Coordinates of C-alpha atoms and ligand atoms in Angstrom, one line a residue:
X19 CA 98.1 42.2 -27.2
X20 CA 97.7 38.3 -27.1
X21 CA 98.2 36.9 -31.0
X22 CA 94.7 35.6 -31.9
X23 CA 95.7 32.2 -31.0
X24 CA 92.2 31.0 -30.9
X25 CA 92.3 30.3 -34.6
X26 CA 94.3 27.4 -34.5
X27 CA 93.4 23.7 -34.2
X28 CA 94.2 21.7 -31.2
X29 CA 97.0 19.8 -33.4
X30 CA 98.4 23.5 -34.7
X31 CA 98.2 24.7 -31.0
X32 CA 99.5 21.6 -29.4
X33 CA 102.4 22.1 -32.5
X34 CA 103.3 25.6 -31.6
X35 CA 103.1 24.8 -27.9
X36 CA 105.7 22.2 -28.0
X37 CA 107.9 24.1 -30.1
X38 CA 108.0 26.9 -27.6
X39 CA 107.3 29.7 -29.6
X40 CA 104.2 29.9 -27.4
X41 CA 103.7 29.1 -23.7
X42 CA 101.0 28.3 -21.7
X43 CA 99.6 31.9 -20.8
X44 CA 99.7 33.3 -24.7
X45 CA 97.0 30.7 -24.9
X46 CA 94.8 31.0 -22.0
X47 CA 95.4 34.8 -22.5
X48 CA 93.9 34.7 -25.9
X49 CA 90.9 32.5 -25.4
X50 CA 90.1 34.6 -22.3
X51 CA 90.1 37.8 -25.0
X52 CA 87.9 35.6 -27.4
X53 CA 85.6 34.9 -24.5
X54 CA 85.3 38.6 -23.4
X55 CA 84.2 39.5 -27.1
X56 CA 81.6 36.4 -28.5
X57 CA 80.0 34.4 -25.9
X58 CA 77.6 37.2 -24.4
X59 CA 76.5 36.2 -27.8
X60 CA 76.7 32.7 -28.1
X61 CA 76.0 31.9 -24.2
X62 CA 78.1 28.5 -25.1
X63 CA 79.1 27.8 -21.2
X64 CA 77.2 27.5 -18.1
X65 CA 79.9 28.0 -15.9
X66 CA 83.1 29.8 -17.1
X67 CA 85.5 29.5 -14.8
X68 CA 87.8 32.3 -12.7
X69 CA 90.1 34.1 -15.1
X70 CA 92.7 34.4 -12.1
X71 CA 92.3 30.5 -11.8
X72 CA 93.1 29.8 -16.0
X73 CA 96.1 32.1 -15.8
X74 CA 97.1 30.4 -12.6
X75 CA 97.1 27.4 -14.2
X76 CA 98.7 28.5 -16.9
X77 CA 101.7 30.1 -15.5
X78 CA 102.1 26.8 -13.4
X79 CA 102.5 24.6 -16.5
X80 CA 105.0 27.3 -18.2
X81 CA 107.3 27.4 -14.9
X82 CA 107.3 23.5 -15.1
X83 CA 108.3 23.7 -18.9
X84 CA 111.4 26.0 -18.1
X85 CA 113.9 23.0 -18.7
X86 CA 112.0 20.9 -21.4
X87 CA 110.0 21.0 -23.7
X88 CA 108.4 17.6 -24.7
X89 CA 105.1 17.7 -23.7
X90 CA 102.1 15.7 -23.4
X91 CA 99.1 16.5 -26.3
X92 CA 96.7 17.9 -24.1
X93 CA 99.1 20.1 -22.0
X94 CA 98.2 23.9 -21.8
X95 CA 95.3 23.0 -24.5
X96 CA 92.0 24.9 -23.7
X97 CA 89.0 22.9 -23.2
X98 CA 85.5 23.0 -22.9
X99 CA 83.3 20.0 -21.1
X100 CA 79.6 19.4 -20.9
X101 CA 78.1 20.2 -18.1
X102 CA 76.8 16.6 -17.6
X103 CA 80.5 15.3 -16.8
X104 CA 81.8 15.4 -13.2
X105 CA 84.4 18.1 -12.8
X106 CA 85.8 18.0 -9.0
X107 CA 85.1 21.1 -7.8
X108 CA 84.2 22.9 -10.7
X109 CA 79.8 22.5 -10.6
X110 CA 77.9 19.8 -13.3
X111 CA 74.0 21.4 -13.5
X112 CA 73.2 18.8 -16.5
X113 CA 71.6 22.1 -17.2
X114 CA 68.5 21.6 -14.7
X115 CA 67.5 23.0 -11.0
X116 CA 68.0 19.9 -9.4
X117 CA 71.8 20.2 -9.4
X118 CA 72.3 23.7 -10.2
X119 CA 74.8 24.2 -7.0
X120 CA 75.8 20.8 -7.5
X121 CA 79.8 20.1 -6.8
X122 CA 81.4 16.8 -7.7
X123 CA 83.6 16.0 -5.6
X124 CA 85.6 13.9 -8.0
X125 CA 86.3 13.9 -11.7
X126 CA 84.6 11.8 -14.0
X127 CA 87.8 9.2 -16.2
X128 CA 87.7 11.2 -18.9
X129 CA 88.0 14.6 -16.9
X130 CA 91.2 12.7 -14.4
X131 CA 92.6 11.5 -18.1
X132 CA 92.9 15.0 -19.5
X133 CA 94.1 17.0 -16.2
X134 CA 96.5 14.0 -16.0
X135 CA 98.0 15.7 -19.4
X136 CA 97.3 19.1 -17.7
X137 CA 94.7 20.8 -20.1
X138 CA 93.4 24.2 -19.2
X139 CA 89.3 23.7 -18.2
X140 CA 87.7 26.6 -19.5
X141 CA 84.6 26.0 -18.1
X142 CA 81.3 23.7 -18.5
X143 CA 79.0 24.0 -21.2
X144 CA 75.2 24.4 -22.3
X145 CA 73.0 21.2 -22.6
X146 CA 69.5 20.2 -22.8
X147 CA 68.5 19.5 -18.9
X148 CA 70.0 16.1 -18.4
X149 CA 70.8 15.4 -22.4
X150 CA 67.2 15.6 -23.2
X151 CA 66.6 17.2 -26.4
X152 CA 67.9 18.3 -29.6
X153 CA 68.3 22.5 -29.4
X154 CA 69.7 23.4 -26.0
X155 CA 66.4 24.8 -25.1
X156 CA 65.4 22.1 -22.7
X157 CA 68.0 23.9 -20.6
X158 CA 67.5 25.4 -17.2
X159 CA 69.8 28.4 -18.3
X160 CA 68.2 29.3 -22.0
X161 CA 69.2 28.0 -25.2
X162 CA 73.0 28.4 -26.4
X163 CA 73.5 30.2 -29.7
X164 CA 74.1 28.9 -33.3
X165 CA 77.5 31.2 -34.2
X166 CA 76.7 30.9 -37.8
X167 CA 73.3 32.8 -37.2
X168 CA 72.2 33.7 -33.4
X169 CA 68.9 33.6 -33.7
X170 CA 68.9 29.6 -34.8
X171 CA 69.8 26.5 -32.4
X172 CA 73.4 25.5 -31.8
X173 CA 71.5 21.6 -31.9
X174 CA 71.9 19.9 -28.9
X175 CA 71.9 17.8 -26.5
X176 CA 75.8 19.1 -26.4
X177 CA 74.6 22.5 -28.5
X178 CA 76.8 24.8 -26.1
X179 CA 79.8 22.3 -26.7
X180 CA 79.7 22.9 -30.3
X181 CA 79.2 26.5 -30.1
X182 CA 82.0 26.9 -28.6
X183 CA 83.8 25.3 -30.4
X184 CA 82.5 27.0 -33.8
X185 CA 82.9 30.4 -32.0
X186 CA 86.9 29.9 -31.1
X187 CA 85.5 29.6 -27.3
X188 CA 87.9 26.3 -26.6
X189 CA 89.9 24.8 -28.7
X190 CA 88.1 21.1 -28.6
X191 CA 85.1 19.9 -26.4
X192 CA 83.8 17.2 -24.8
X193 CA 80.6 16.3 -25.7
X194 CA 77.9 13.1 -24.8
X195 CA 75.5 11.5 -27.5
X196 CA 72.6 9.4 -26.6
X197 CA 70.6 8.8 -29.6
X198 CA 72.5 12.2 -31.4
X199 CA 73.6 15.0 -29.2
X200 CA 77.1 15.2 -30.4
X201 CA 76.5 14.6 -33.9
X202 CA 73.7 16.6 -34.4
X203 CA 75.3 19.8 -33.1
X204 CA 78.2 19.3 -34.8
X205 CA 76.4 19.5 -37.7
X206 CA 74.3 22.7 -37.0
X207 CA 77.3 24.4 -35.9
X208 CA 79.8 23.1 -38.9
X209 CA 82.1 21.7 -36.6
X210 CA 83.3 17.6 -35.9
X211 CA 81.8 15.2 -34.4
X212 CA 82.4 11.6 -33.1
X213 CA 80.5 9.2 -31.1
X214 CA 82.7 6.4 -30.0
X215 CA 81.7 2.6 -29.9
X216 CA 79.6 2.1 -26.8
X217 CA 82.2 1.0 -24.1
X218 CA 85.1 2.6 -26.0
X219 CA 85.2 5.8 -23.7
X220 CA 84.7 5.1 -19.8
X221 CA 81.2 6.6 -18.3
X222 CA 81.9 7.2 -14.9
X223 CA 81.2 10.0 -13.8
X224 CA 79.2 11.1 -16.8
X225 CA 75.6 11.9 -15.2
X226 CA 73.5 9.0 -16.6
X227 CA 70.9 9.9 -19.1
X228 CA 69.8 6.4 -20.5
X229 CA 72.9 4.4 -19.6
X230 CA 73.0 1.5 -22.3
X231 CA 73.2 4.6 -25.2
X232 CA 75.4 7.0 -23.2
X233 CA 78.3 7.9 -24.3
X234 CA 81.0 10.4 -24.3
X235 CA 83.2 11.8 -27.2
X236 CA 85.1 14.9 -29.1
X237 CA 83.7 17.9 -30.4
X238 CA 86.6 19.4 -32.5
X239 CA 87.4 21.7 -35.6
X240 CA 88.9 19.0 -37.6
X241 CA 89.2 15.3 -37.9
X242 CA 92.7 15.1 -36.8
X243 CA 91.5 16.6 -33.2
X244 CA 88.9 14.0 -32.9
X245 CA 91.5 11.3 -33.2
X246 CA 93.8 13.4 -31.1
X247 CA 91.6 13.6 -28.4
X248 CA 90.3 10.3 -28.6
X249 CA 93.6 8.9 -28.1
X250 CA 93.6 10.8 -24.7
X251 CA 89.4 9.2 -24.1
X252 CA 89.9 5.4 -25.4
X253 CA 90.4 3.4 -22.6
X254 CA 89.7 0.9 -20.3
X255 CA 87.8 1.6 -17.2
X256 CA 87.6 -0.8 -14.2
X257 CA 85.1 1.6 -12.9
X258 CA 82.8 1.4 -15.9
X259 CA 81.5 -2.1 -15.9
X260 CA 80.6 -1.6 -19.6
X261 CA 83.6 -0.1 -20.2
X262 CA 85.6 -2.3 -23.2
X263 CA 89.0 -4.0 -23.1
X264 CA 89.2 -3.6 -26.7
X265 CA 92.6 -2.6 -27.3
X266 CA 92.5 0.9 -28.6
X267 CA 94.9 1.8 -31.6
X268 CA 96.9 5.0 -32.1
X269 CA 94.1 6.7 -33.5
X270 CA 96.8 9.8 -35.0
X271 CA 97.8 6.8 -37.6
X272 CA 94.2 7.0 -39.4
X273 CA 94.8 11.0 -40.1
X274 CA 98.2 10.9 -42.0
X275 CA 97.5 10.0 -45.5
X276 CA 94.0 10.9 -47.8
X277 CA 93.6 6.7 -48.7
X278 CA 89.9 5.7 -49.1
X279 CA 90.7 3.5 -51.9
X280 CA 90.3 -0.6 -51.4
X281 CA 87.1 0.7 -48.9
X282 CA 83.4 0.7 -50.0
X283 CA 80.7 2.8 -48.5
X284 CA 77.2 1.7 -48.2
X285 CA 74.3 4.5 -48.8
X286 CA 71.2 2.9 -46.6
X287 CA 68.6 3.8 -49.0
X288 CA 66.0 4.3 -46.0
X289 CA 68.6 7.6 -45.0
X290 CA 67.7 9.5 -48.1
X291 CA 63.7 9.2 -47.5
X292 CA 60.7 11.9 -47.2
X293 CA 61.4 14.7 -45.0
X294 CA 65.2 14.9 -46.3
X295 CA 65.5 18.9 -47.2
X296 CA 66.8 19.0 -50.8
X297 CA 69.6 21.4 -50.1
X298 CA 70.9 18.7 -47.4
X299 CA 70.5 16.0 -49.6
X300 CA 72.5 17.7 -52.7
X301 CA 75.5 18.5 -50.6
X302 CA 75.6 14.7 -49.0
X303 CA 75.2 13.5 -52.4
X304 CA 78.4 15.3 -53.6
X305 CA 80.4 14.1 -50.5
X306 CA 79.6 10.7 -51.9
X307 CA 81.0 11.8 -55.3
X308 CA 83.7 13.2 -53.7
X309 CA 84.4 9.3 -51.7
X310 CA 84.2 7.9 -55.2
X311 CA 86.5 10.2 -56.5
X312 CA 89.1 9.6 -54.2
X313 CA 88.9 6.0 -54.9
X314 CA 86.3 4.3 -53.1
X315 CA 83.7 1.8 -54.1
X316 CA 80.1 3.2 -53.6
X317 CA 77.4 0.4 -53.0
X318 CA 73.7 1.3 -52.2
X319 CA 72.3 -0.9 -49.6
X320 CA 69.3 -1.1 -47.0
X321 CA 68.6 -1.2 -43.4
X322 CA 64.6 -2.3 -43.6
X323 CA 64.4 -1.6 -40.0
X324 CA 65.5 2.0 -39.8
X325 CA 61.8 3.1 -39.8
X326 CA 61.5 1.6 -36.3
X327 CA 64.1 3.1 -34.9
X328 CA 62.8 6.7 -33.5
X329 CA 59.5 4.9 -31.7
X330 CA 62.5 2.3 -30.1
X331 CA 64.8 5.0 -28.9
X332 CA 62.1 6.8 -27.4
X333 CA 60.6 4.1 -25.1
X334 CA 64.3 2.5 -24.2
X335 CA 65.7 6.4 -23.8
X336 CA 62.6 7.3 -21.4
X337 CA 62.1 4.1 -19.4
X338 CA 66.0 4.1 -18.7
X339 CA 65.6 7.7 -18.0
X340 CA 63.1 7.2 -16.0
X341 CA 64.9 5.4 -13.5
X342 CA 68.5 6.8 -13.4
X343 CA 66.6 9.9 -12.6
X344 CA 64.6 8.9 -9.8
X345 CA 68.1 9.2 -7.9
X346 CA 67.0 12.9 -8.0
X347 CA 64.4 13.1 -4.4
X348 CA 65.8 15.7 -2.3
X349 CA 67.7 13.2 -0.1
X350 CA 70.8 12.6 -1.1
X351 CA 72.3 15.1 -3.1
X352 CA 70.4 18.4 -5.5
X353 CA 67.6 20.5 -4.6
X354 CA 65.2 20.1 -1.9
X355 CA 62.1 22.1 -1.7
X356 CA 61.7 24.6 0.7
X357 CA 57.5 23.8 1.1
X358 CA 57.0 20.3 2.2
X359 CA 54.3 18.6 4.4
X360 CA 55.7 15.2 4.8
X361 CA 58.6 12.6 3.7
X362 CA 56.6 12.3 0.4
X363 CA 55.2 15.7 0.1
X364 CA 58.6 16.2 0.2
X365 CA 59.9 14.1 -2.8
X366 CA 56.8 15.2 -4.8
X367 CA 57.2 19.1 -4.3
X368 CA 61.3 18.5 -5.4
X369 CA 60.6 16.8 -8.7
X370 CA 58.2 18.8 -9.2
X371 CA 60.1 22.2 -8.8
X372 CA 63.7 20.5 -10.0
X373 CA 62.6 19.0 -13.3
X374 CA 61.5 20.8 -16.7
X375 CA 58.7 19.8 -18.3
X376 CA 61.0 17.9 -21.2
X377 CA 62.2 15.8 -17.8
X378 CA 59.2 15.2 -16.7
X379 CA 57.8 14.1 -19.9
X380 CA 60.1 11.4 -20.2
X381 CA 60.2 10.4 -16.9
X382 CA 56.3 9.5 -17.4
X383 CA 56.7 8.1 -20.4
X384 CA 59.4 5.9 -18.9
X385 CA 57.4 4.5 -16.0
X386 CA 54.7 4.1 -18.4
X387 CA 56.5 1.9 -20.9
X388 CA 57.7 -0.3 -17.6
X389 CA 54.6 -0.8 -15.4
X390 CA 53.5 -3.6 -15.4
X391 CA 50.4 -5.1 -18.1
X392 CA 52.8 -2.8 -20.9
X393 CA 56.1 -3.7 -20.3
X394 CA 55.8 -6.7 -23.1
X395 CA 54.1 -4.1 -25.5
X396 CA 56.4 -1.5 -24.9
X397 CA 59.6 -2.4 -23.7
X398 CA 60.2 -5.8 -24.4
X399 CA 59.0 -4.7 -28.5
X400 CA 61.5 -2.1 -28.6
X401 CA 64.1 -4.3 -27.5
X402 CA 63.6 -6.8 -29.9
X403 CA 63.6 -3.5 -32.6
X404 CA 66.8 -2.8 -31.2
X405 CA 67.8 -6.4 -31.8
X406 CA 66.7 -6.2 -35.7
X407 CA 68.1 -2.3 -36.0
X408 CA 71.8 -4.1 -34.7
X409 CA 71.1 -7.3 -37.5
X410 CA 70.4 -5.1 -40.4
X411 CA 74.0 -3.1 -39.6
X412 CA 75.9 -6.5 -39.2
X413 CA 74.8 -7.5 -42.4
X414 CA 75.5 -4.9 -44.5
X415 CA 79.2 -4.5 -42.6
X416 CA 79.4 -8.0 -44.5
X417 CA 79.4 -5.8 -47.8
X418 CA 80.8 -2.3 -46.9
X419 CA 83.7 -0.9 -44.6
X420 CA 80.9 2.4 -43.4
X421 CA 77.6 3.9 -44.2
X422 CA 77.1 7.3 -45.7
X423 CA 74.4 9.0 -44.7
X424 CA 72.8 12.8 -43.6
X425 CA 73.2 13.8 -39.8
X426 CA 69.9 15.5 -39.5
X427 CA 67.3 15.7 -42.2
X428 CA 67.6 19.7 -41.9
X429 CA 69.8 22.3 -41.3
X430 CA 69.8 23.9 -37.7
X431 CA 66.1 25.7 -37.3
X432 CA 65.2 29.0 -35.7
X433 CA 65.4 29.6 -31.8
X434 CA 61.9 28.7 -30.6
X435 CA 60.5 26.4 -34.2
X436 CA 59.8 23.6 -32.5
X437 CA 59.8 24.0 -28.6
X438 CA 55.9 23.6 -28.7
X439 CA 55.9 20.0 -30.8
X440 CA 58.3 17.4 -28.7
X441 CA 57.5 15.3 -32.0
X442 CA 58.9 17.4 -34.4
X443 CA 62.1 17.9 -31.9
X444 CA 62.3 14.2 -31.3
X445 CA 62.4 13.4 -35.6
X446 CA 65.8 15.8 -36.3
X447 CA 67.6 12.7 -34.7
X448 CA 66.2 10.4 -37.4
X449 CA 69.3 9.8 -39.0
X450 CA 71.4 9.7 -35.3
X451 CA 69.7 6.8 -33.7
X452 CA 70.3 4.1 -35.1
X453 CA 73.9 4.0 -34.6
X454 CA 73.1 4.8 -30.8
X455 CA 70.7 1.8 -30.6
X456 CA 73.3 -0.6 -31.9
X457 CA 76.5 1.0 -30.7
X458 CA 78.0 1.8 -33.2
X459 CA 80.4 4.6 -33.7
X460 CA 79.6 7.6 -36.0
X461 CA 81.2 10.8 -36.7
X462 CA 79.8 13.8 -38.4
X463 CA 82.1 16.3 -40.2
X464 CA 81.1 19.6 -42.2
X465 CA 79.8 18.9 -46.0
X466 CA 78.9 22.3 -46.9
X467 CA 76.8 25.4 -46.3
X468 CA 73.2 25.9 -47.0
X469 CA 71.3 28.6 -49.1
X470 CA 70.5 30.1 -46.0
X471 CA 74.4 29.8 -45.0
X472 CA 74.1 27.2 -42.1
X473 CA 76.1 24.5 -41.9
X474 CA 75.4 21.0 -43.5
X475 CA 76.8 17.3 -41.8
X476 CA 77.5 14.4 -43.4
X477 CA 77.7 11.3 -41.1
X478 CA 79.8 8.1 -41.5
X479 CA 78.8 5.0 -39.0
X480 CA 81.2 2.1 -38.7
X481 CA 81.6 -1.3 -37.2
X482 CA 82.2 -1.2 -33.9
X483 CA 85.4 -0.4 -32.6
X484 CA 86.3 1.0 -36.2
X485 CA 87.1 4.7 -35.4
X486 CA 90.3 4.3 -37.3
X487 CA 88.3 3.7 -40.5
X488 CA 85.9 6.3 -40.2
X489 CA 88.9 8.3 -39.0
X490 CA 90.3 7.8 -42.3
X491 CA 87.5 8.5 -44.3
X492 CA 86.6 11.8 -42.9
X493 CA 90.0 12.6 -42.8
X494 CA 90.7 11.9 -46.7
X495 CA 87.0 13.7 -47.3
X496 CA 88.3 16.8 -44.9
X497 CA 91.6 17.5 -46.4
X498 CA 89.4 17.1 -50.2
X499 CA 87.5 20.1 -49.9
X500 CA 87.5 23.0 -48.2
X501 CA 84.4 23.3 -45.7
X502 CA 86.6 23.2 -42.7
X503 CA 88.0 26.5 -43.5
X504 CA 84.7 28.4 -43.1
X505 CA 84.8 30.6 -40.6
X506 CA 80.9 31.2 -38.8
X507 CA 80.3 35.2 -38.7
X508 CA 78.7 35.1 -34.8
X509 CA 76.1 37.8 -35.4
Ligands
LIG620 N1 67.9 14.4 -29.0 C1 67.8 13.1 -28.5 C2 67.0 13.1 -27.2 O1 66.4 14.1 -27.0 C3 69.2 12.7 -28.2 C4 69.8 13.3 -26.9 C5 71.1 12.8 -26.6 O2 71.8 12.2 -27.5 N2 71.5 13.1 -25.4 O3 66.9 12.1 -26.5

């Protein structure tokens, strides 16, 4: 009987691993039991990969470990990635028909960088088709579910990514955010969070969504795995031309000590406005007590042009959208349509049949906001949003060290609440956005459980390249109270 190994956080795992008092196979032996009970529940992954293949692998890296035992932090570590980064071999569907049997043949940088470490690939999980949306219904293959009650969203885009990692399905996850999808389901699923700087973590190979807000980052149980597994992500990338050469610090050093005191934390007034549930805002307001308790200095400030930032996100978003998706015309790689009269019958009857309606709304909208006659009332006005969004964070970095503030003005909703209403869907990442517009990172860690018993986030947002601080913060709040030990009941 494998020990229930699943438990564990990637830095108790990693710890027991390189002791030796565990090898490679106990682990992928467990999660493979974990998997065989919870996710015909949860429906996390799209693909799971061959059971033969995981023990294979495992028994590999315990035959190579005979002699020694020093290993490298991701070795024998069970992962989950989102089915929007390139895994050679191993299909990406971004969660859509167009590239349901598609098969990379080469990893994305941040794939190569953890099988350089030899982690275990468990398989790819759930999305939104393409990272759009908010609830993992958007996908091709039916909406993941929320382990803390299956009959609500996971959040999304990366919902199946934090599933699975609230279920015990892998022991950390990649996910991607765009204007929210990593923070957001971390919240709905009471797990962590963090979206690096833009340019901190290499996108190639990442399928691009709206490529000036994409980016990719850890899904983990606790803090100390985000900085774990960021340490592995943070570099870099000659063949990311947006990738950063910002020097990336051991990001373990911000997760030794609970120190918050000499920092001050802003609370953007325009965070805590209508539509904020009550039961949300109570438990972020006590995380705030709980900063000033530890030591911190708590300042309330303003970012005036917060109220701008939704309509902004949602033209840039779509119009980039719109054309790193018109790749997708039955030519070159994906779906082609079996009925076609014609070249451009042809691409017609393959977008047609490939894309969702979610896809397809956005990829109107996109071209829209860009044709000519609108592109100054649409485009060219969100930019300059964009421009004011990033001006009000610079100035108020002048006066605080990170922002405080809700993920999502709600807890996760039922399955099916707002399929029918893109608007509602499009205002839970309220709160998510504006870090996304100007780049900056943002992490979101568990603050408590609801009346209804679903999981509350609190978000911190940073200057860029400042991971170690909000490291440090969410690490001090963590190890301060005692969310992280709630276990979802996945029924
Ligand atoms: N929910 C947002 C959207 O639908 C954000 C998605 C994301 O971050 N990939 O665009």
């Amino acid at each position: 009987m494998a020990p229930a190994l699943f438990k564990f956080s990637l830095k108790e795992l990693q710890d027991l691993f390189t002791s030796g008092d565990i090898g490679a196979l106990d682990i992928a032996r467990s999660y493979l039991l974990r998997m065989s009970q919870v996710e015909s529940k949860v429906k996390a992954y799209i693909t799971v990969r061959e059971r033969e293949q995981i023990l294979q692998e495992a028994d590999t890296i315990d035959a190579s470990l005979k002699q020694w035992r020093k290993t490298q932090p991701l070795m024998a570590m069970p992962l989950a990635i989102k089915d929007n980064i390139c895994t050679h071999g191993t299909r990406t569907t971004c969660g859509s028909t167009m590239l349901e049997q598609f098969i990379p043949p080469y990893d994305a940088t941040v794939v190569a960088a953890c099988r350089e470490q030899k982690f275990l690939l468990i398989g790819k999980t759930n999305l939104d088709e393409f990272g759009m949306g908010s609830s993992t219904e958007h996908s091709v293959f039916g909406p993941s579910r929320n382990p803390w009650n299956l009959n609500y969203i996971p959040g999304g885009s990366s919902g199946g990514s934090a599933a699975a990692v609230a279920a015990d399905e892998c022991v950390a996850a990649l996910g991607t955010d765009t204007g929210g999808s990593i923070r957001q389901p971390a919240a709905c699923c009471g797990v962590v969070g963090l979206k690096p700087t833009y340019g901190r973590v290499s996108r190639y190979g990442l399928v691009a969504f709206a490529s000036s807000l994409d980016q990719i980052g850890p899904i983990t149980k606790t803090v100390a795995d985000a900085a774990m597994l960021l340490n592995v992500l943070a570099a870099h990338d000659p063949k990311d031309s947006t990738s950063s050469n910002c020097p990336a610090p051991d990001f373990m050093k911000s997760v030794k000590k609970k120190d918050v005191k000499k920092l001050t934390l802003g609370v953007p007034r325009e965070f805590f406005s209508e539509g904020l549930d009550p039961d949300v805002e109570q438990h972020v307001r006590e995380a705030i007590e709980v900063f000033q308790e530890l030591g911190g200095t708590v300042k309330d400030v303003s970012l005036p042009s917060t109220e701008w930032a939704i309509a902004a996100y949602y033209i840039i978003a779509t119009a980039e959208a719109s054309s790193n998706l018109a790749r997708y015309d039955g030519v070159k790689y994906g779906y082609r349509t079996k009925e076609r009269k014609g070249l451009f019958d042809m691409y017609r009857q393959t977008r047609a049949e490939g894309f969702g309606a979610e896809v397809k709304r956005r990829v109107m909208l996109g071209t829209y906001a860009l044709s000519s006659g609108y592109y100054d009332a649409y485009y060219a006005k969100a930019q300059s949003v964009r421009t004011l969004i990033t001006r009000d964070f610079d100035a108020v970095f002048q006066e605080v060290d990170f922002l405080v503030t809700p993920v999502m003005p709600t807890t996760a909703f039922p399955l099916g609440e707002k399929l029918q209403d893109p608007l509602q869907m499009y205002l839970s990442d309220m709160y998510t956005i504006s870090a996304s517009l100007a780049g900056l990172p943002a992490i979101s860690i568990p603050c408590g459980l609801s009346q209804a018993g679903l999981p509350v986030g609190l978000q911190l947002m940073g200057r860029p390249f400042e991971e170690s601080t909000l490291l440090r913060a969410a690490y001090a709040y963590e190890q301060t109270t005692q969310w992280r030990k709630k276990r979802p009941p996945i029924r």
